Coordinates of N, CA, C and O in Angstrom, one line a residue:
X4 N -85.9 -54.5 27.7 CA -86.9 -54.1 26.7 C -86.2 -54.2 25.3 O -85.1 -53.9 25.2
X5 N -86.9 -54.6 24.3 CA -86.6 -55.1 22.9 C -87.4 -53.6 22.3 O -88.6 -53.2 22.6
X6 N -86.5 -53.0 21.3 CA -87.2 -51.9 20.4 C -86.9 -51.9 19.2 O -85.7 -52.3 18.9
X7 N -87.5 -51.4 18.3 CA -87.2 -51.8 17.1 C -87.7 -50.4 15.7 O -88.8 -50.0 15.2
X8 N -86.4 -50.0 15.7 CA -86.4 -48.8 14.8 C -86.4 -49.3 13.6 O -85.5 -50.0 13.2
X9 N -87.5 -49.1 12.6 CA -87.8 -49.2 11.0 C -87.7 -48.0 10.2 O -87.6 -46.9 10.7
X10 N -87.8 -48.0 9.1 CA -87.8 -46.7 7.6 C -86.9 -45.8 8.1 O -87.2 -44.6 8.0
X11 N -85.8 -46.0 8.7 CA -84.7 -45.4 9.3 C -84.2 -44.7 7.4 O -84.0 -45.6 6.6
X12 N -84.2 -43.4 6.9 CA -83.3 -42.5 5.7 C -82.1 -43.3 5.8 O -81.7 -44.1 5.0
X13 N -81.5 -42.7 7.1 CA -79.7 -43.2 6.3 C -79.4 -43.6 8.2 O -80.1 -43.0 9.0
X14 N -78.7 -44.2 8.5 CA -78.0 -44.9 9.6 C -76.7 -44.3 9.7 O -75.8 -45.0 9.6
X15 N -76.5 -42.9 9.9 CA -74.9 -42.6 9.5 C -74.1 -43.3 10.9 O -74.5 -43.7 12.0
X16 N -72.9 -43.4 10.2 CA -71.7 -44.0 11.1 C -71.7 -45.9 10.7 O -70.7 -46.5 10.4
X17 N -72.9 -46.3 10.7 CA -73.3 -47.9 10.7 C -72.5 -48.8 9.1 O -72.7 -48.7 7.9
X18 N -71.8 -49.6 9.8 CA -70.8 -50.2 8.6 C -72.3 -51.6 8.7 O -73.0 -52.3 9.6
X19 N -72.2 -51.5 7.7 CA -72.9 -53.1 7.1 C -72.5 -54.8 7.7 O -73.1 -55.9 8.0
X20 N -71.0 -54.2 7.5 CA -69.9 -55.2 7.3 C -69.5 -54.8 9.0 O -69.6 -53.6 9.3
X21 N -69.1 -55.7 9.7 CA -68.2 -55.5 10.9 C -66.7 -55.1 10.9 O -66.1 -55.9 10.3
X22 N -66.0 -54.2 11.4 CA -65.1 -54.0 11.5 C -64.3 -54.3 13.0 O -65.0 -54.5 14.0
X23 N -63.5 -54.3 13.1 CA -62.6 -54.6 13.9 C -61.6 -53.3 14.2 O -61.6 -52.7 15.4
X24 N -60.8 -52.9 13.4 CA -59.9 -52.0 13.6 C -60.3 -50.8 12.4 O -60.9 -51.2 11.4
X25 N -59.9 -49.2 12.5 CA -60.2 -48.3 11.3 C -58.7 -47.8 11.7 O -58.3 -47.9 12.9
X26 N -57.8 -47.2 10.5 CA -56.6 -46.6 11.2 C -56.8 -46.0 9.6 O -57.5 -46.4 8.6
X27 N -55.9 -44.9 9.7 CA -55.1 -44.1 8.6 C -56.3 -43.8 7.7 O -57.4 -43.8 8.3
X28 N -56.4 -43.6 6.2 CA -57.5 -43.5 5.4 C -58.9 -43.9 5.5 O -59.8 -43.3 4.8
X29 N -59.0 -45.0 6.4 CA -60.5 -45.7 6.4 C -60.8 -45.0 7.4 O -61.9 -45.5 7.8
X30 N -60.6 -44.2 8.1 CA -61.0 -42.8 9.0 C -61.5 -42.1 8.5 O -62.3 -41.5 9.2
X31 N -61.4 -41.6 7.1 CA -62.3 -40.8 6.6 C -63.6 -41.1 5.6 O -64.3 -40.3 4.9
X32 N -63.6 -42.1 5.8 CA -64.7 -43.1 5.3 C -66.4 -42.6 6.0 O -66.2 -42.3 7.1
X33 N -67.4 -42.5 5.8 CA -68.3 -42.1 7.0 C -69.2 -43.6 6.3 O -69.7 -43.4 5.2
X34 N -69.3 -44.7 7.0 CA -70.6 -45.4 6.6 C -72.0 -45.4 6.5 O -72.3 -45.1 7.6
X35 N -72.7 -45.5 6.0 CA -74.2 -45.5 6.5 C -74.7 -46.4 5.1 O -74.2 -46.8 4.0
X36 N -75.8 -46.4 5.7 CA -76.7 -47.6 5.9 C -78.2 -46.9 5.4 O -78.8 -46.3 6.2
X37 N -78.6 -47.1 4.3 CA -79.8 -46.1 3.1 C -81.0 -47.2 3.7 O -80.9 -48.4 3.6
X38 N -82.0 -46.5 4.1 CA -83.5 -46.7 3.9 C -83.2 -48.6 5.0 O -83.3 -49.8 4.6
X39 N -82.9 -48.0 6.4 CA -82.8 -48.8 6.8 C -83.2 -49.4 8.4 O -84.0 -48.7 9.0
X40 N -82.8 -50.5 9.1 CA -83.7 -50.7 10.6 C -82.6 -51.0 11.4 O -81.4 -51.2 11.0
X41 N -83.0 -50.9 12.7 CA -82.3 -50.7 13.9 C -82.9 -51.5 15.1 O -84.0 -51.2 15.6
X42 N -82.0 -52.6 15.5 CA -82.9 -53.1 16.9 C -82.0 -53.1 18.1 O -80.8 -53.4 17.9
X43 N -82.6 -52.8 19.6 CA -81.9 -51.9 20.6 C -82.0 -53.3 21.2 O -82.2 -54.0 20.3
X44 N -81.9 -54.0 22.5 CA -82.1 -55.0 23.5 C -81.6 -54.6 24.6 O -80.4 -54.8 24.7
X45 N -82.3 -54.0 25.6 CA -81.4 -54.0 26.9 C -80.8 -53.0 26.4 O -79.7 -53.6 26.2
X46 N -80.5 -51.6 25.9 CA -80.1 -50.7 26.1 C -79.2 -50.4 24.8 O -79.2 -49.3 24.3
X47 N -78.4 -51.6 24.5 CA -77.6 -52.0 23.5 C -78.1 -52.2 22.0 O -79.3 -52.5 21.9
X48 N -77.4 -52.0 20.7 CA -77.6 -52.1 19.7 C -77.3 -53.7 19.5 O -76.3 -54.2 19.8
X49 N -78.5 -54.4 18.9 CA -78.5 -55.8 19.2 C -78.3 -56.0 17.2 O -77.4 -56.6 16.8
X50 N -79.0 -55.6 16.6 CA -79.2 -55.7 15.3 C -79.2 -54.2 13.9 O -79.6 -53.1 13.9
X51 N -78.8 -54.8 13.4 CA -78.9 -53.6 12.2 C -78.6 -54.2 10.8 O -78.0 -55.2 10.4
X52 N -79.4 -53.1 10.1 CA -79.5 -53.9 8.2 C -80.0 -52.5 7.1 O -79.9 -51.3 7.1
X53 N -80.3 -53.6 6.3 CA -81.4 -52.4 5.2 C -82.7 -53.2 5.5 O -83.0 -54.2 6.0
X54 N -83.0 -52.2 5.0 CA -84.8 -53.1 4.6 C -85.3 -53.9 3.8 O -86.2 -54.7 4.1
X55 N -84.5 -53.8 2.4 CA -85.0 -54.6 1.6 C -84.1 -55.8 1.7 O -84.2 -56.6 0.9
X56 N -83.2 -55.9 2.9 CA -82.6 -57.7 3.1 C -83.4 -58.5 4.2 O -83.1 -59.5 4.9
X57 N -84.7 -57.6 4.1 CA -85.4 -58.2 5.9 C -84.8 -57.6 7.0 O -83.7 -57.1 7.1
X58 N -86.2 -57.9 8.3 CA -86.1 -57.6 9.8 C -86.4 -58.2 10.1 O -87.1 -59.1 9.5
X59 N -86.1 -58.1 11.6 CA -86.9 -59.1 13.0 C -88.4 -58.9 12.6 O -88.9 -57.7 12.3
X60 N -89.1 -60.0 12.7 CA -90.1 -59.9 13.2 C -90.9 -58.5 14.0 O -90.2 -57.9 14.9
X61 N -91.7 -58.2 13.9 CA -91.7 -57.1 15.0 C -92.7 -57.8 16.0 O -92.8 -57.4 17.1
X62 N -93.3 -58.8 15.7 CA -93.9 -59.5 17.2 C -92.9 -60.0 18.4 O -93.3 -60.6 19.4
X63 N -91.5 -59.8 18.1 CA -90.6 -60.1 18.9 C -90.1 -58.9 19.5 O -88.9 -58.8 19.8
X64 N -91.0 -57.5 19.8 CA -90.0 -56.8 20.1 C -91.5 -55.6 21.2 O -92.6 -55.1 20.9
X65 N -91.0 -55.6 22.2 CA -92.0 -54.7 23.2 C -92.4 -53.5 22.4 O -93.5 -53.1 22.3
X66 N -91.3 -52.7 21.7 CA -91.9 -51.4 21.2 C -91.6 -51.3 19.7 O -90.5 -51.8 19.5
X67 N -92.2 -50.8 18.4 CA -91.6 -50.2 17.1 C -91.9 -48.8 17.0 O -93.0 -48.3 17.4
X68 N -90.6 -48.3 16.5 CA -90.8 -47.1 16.4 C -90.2 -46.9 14.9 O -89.0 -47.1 14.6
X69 N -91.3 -46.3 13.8 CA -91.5 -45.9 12.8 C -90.3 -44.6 12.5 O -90.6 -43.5 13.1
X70 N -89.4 -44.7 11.9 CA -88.7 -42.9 11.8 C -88.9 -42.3 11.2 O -88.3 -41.2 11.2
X71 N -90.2 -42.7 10.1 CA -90.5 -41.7 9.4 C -89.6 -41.7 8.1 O -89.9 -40.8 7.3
X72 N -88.8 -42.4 7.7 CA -87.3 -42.1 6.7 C -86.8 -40.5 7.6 O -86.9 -39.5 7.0
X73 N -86.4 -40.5 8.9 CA -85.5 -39.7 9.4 C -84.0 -40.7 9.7 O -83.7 -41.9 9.6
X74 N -83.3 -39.4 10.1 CA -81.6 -40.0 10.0 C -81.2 -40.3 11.6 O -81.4 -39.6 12.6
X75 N -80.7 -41.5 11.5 CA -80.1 -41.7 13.0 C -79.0 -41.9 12.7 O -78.7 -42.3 11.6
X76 N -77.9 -41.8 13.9 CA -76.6 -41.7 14.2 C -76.3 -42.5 16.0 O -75.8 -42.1 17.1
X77 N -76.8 -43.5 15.6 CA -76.4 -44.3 16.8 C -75.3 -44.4 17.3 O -75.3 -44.7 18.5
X78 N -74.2 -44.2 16.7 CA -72.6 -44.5 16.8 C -71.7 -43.2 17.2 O -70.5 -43.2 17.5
X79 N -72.6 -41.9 17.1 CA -71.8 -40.5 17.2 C -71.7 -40.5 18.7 O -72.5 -40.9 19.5
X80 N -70.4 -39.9 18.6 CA -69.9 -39.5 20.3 C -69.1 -38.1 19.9 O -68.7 -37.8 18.8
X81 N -68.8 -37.4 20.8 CA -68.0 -36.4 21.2 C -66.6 -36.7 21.7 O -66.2 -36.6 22.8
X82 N -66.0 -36.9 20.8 CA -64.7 -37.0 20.7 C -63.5 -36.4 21.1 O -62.3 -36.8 21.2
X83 N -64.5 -35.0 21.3 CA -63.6 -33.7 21.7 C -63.0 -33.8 23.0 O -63.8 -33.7 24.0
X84 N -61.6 -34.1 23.4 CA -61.3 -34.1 24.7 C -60.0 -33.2 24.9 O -59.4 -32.9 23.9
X85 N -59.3 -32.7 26.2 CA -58.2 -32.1 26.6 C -57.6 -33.2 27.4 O -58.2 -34.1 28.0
X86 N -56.2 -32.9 27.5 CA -55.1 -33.8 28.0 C -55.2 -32.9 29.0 O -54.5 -33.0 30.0

């Protein structure tokens, strides 16, 4: 299934830019991503942007889902663990 999140507020966690490695200072960095879209494929995060640089098509995608300009956080996990 292809879905496709639009008018996404803010994308927190979501770097623009790919990264590879975060160590030491760039840890405290929080990215996001203002007034922007999200597309899922198969379960997975397949695409991501702003709006005003363009999106997929939406006739390519089984579902859209509108957020309203609400905040998503695709990327948060619970970090919290014991040894």
């Amino acid at each position: 299934m292809k879905i496709l999140i639009e008018n996404i507020k803010t994308i927190v966690g979501a770097n623009p830019e790919p990264q590879e490695t975060l160590a030491g200072k760039e840890m405290s960095v929080l990215p996001c991503i203002h007034n922007g879209w999200l597309s899922i494929e198969n379960g997975l995060i397949s695409g991501i942007g702003e709006m005003k640089e363009g999106m997929p098509a939406k006739a390519g995608f089984d579902k859209v889902i509108n957020a309203d300009r609400k905040l998503v956080s695709p990327t948060w996990c619970d970090s919290h663990t014991h040894i």
